[in-house]
Coordinates of C-alpha atoms in Angstrom, one line a residue:
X1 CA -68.0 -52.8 -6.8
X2 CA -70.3 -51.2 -4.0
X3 CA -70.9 -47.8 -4.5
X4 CA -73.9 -45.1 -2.9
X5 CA -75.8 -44.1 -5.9
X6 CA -78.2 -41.0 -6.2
X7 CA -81.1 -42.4 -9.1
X8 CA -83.0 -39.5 -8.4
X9 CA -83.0 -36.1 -5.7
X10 CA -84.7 -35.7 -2.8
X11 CA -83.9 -37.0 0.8
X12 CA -81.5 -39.3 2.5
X13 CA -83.6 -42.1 1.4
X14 CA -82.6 -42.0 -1.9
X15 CA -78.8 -42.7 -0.9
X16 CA -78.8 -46.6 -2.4
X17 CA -76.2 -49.0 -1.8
X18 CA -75.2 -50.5 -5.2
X19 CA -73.3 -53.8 -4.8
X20 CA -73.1 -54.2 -8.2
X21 CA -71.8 -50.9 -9.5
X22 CA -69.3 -51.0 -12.5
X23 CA -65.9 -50.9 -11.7
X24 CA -64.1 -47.9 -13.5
X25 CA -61.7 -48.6 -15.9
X26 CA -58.5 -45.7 -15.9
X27 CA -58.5 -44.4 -19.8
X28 CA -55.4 -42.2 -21.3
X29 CA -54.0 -39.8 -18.7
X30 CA -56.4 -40.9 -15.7
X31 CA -55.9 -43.7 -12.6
X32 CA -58.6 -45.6 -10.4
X33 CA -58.4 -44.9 -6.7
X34 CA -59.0 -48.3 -4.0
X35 CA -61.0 -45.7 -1.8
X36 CA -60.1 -46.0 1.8
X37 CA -61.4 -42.7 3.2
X38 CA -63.8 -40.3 1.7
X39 CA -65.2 -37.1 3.7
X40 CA -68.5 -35.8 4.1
X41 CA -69.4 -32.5 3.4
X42 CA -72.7 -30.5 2.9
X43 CA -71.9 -30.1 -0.7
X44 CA -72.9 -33.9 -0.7
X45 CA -76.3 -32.8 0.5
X46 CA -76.5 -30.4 -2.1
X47 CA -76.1 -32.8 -4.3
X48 CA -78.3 -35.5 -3.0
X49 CA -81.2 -32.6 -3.1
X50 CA -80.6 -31.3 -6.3
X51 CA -79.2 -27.7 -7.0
X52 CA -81.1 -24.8 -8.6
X53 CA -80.1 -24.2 -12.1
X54 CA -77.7 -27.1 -11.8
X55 CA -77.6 -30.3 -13.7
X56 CA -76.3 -33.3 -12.2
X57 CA -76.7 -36.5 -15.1
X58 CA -77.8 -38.7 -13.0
X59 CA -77.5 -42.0 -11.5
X60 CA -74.5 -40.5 -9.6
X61 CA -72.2 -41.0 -6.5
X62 CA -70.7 -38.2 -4.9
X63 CA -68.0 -37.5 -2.4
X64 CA -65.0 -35.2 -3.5
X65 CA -62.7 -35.8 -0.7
X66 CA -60.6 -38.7 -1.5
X67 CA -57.8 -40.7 -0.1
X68 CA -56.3 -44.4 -1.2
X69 CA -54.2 -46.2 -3.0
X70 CA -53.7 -46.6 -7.0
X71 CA -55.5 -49.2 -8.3
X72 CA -54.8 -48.8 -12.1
X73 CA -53.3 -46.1 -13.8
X74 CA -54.0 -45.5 -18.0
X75 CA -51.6 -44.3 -20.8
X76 CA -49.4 -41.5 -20.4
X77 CA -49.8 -41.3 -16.5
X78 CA -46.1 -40.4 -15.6
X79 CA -44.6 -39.7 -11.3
X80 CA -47.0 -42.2 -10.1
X81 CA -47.1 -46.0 -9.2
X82 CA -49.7 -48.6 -9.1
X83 CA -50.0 -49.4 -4.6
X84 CA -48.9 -45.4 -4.1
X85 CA -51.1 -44.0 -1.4
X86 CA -52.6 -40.5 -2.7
X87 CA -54.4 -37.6 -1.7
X88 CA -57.3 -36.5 -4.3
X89 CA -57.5 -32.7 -5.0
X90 CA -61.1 -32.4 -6.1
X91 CA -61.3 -29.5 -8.3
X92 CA -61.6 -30.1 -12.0
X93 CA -61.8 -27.9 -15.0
X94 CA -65.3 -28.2 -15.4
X95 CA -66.3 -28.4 -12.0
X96 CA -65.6 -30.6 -8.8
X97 CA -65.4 -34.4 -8.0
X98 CA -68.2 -34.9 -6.5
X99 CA -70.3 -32.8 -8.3
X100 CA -69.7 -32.7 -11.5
X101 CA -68.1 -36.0 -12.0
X102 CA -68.3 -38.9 -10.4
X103 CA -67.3 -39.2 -6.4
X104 CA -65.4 -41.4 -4.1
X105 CA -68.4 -42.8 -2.2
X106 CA -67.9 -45.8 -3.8
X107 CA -64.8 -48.5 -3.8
X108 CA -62.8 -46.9 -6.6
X109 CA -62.5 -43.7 -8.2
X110 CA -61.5 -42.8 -11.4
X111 CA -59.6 -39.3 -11.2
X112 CA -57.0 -37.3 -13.2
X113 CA -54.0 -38.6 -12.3
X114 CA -52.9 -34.7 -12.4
X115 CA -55.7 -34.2 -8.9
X116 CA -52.8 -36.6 -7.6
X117 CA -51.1 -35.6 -3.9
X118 CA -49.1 -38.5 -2.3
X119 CA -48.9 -38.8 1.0
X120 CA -46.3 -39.4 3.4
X121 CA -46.7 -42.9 5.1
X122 CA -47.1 -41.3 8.3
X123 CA -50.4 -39.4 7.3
X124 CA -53.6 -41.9 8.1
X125 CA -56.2 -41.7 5.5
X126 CA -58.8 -40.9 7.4
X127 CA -56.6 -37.5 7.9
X128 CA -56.3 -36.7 4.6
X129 CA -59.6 -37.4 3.3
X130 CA -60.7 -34.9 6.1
X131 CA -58.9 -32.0 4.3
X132 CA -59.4 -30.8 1.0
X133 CA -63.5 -29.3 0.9
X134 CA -63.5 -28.6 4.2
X135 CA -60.1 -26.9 5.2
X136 CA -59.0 -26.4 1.7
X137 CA -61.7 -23.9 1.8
X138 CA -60.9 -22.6 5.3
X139 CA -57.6 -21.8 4.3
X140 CA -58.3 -20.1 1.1
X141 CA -61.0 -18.3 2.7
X142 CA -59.0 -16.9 5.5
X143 CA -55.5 -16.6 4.4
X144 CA -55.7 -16.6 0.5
X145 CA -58.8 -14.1 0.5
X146 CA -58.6 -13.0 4.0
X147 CA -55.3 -12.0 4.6
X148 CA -55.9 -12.4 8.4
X149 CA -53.0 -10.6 11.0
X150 CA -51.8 -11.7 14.0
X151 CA -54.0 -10.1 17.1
X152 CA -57.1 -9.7 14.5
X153 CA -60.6 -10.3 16.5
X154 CA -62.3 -13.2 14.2
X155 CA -65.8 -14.6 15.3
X156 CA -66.5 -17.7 13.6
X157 CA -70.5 -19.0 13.1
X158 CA -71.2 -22.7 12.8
X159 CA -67.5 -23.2 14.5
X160 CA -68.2 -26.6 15.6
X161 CA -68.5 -28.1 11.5
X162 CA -66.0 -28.9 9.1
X163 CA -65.1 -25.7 7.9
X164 CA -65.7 -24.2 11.3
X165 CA -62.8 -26.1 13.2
X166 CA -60.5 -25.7 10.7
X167 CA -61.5 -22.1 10.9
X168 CA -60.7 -22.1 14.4
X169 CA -57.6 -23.4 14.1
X170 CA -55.9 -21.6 11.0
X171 CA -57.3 -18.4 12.8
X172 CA -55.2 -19.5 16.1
X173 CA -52.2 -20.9 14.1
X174 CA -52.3 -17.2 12.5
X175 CA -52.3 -15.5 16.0
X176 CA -55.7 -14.3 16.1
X177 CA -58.4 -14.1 18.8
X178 CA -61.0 -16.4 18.2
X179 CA -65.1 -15.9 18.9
X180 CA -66.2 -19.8 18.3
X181 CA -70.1 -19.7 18.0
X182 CA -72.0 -23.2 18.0
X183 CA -75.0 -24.6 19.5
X184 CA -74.3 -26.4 22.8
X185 CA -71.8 -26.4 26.0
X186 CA -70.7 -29.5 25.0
X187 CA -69.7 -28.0 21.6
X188 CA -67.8 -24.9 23.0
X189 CA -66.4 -27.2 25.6
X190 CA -64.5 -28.6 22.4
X191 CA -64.1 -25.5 20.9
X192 CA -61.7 -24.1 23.6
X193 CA -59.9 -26.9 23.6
X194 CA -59.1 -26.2 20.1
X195 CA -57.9 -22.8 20.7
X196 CA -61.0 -20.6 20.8
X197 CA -60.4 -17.6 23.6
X198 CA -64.5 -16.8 23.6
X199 CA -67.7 -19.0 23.1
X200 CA -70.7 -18.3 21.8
X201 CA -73.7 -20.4 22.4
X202 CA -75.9 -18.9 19.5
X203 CA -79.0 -20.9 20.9
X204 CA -79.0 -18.7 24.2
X205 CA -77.7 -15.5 23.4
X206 CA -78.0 -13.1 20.3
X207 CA -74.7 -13.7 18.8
X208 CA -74.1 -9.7 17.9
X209 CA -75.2 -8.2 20.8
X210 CA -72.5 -11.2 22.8
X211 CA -69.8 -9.8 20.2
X212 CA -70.6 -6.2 21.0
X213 CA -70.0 -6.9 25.1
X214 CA -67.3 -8.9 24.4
X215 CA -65.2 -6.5 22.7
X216 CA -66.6 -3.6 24.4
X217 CA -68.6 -2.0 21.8
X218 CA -65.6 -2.6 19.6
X219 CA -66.9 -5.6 16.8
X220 CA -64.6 -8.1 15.7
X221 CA -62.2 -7.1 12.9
X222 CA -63.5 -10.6 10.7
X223 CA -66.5 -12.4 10.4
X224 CA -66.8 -15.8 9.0
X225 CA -70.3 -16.6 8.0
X226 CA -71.1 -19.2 5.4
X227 CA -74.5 -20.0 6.9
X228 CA -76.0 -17.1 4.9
X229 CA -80.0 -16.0 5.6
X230 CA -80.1 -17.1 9.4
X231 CA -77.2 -14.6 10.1
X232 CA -76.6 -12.6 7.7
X233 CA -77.6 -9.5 9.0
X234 CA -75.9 -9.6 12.6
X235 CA -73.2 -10.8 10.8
X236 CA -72.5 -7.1 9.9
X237 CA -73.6 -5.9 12.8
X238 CA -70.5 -8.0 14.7
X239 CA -68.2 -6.2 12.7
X240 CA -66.3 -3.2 14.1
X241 CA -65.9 0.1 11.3
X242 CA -63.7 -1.1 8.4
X243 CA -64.1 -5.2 9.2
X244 CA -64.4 -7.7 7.1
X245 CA -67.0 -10.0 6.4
X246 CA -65.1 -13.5 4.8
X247 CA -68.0 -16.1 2.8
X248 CA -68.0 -19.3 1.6
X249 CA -71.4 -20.5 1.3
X250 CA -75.1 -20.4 2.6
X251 CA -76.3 -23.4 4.4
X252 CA -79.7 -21.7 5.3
X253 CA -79.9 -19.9 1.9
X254 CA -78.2 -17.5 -0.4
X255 CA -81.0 -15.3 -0.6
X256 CA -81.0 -13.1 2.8
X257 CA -82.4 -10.1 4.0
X258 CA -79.8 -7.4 3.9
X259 CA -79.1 -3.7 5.9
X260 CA -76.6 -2.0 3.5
X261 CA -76.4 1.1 6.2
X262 CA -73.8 -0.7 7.8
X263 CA -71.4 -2.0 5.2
X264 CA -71.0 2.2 4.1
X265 CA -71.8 3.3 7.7
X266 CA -69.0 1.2 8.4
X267 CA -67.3 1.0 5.9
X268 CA -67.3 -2.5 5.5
X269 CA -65.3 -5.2 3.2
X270 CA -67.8 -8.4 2.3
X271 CA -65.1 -11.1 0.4
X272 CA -66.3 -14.0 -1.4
X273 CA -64.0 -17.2 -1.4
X274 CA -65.1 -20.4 -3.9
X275 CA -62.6 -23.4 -3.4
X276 CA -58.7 -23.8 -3.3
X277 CA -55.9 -23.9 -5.3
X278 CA -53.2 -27.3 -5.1
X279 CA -51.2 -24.7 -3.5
X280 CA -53.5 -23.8 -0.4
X281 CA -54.2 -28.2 -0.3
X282 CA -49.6 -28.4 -0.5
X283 CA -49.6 -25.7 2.1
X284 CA -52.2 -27.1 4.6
X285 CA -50.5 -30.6 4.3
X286 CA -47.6 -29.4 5.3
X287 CA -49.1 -27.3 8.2
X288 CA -50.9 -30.9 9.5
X289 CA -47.3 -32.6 9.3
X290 CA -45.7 -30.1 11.0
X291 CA -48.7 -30.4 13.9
X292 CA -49.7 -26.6 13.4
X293 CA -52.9 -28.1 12.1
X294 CA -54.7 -31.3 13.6
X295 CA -57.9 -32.5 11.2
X296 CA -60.7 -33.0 13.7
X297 CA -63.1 -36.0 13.1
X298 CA -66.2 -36.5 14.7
X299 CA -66.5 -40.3 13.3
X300 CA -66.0 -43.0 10.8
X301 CA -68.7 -44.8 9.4
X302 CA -68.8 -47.8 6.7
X303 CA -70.4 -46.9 3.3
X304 CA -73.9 -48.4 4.5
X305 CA -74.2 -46.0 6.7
X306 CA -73.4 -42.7 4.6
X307 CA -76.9 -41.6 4.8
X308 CA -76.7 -41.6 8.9
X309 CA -73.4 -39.6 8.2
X310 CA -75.2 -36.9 6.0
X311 CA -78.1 -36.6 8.9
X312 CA -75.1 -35.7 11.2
X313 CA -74.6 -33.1 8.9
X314 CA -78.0 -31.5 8.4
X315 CA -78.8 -31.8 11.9
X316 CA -76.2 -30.4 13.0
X317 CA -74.8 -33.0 15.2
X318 CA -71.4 -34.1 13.7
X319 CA -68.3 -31.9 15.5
X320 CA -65.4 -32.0 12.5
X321 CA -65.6 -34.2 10.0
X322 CA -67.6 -37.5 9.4
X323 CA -65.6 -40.1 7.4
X324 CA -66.8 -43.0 5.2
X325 CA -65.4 -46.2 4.7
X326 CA -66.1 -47.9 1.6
X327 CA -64.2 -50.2 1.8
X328 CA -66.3 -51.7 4.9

């Protein structure tokens, strides 16, 4: 089969296109996936790069956000059928598809058939593959470990990503008023039309200071921030006394400069959020089939081209969600 394989970390150059990869075989209890869709995410640039303190054996293909058909199910796999079209819930016991075992940038997948979600006929793949990093975590983040409330103020940084729209619009689906920061008219442009009430154009304006005008020296009740060392700081300094600060991740470092005087001064709540459950994934499916919830995709892209997808990514470019085709 053709699969991307990682031989050894560094830069998008050392994506390689395998056309000769083995094709996996499902043991007891497991099934092999015909890939259709698999979604991008930064933790496949984490990867790629190599993590601190974390071993990844390698060669290796990543990619934890899977949708497909059955291609070959092993012994004792029960509720499923050879042709069925399935969702992949990424998260493992010892880790994450993706990252700790073998990913669906490739033509099949081996997974536990028990990180099995099927999906209706209705649902394209490209949909589902969109959803289970990205807005799995948005939903746990916000609503899990959040708790958000209707009429809550909630600024969102890097709005225009992955987790970012789906930020934006499980904030607006919970009746909140949303502060959508991202880099460029033409990404606030797209922002509104998602449902964010104020924009942000972080690259011309301090994002604080914008937050303390537009909520008249109030601050927001919730900040989302999971870019980490850039914004750390006014991060805390957007919130209003007794706010909450909601995390997820540090895509410019986990290692910032702090100013503890305003989480006593104002009595502030910082909540860390790592994942989703299968609940938060059967609860977000059913809030895109009932149209509460619309996965937004920047593009699709054919397997050759996943490094070009991951630059989107790093560079900021991509609005949503880049998909991968592997089977093209």
């Amino acid at each position: 089969m053709r699969a991307i394989v990682i031989r050894e970390h560094g830069g998008r150059d050392k994506l390689l296109l395998d056309a000769d990869a083995p094709t996996p075989r499902a043991g007891p209890g497991q099934v092999v996936v015909q890939v259709h869709a698999c979604g991008l995410n930064h933790l496949d640039i984490f990867v790629r790069r190599g993590m601190p303190g974390k071993r990844i054996p390698l060669p290796f293909t990543s990619g934890g956000d899977i949708a497909g058909v059955i291609a070959e199910q092993g012994a004792g796999v029960s509720g499923v059928a050879v042709g069925q079209r399935v969702l992949v819930d990424p998260a493992i016991e010892h880790g994450a598809i993706g990252e700790d075992a073998p990913g669906g940038l490739a033509e099949y997948a081996l997974v536990p058939a028990a990180n099995l979600i099927p999906l209706p006929d209705a649902m394209p793949f490209d949909e589902a593959a969109a959803l289970p990093i990205a807005y799995g975590t948005a939903w746990r983040m916000l609503l899990t470990r959040g708790a958000l409330r209707p009429a809550e103020h909630v600024l969102i940084l890097g709005a225009s990503g992955g987790v970012g729209t789906a930020c934006v619009q499980i904030a607006k689906m919970s009746g909140c008023i949303v502060y959508a920061a991202a880099s460029s008219e033409d990404k606030l442009a797209r922002l509104r039309a998602l449902g964010a009430d104020h924009l942000i154009n972080y690259r011309e304006v301090e994002f604080d200071r914008d937050v303390w005008r537009l909520t008249g020296k109030r601050g927001v009740d919730v900040v989302v921030d999971y870019t980490g060392a850039d914004t750390w700081v006014r991060s805390l300094r957007s919130l209003r006394r007794g706010g909450r600060l909601l995390t997820c991740g540090a895509t410019t470092g986990y290692d910032p400069k702090t100013d503890i005087r305003y989480i006593w001064g104002r009595e502030l709540t910082i909540l860390g959020s790592d994942g989703w459950t299968r609940s938060d994934l059967l609860a977000l499916l059913q809030a895109v089939r009932s149209g509460r919830i619309r996965p937004v995709i920047d593009r699709v892209l054919p397997l050759a081209q996943t490094a070009e997808g991951e630059r989107l990514l790093e560079d900021r470019e991509a609005f949503g969600k880049v998909i991968i085709h592997p089977q093209e």
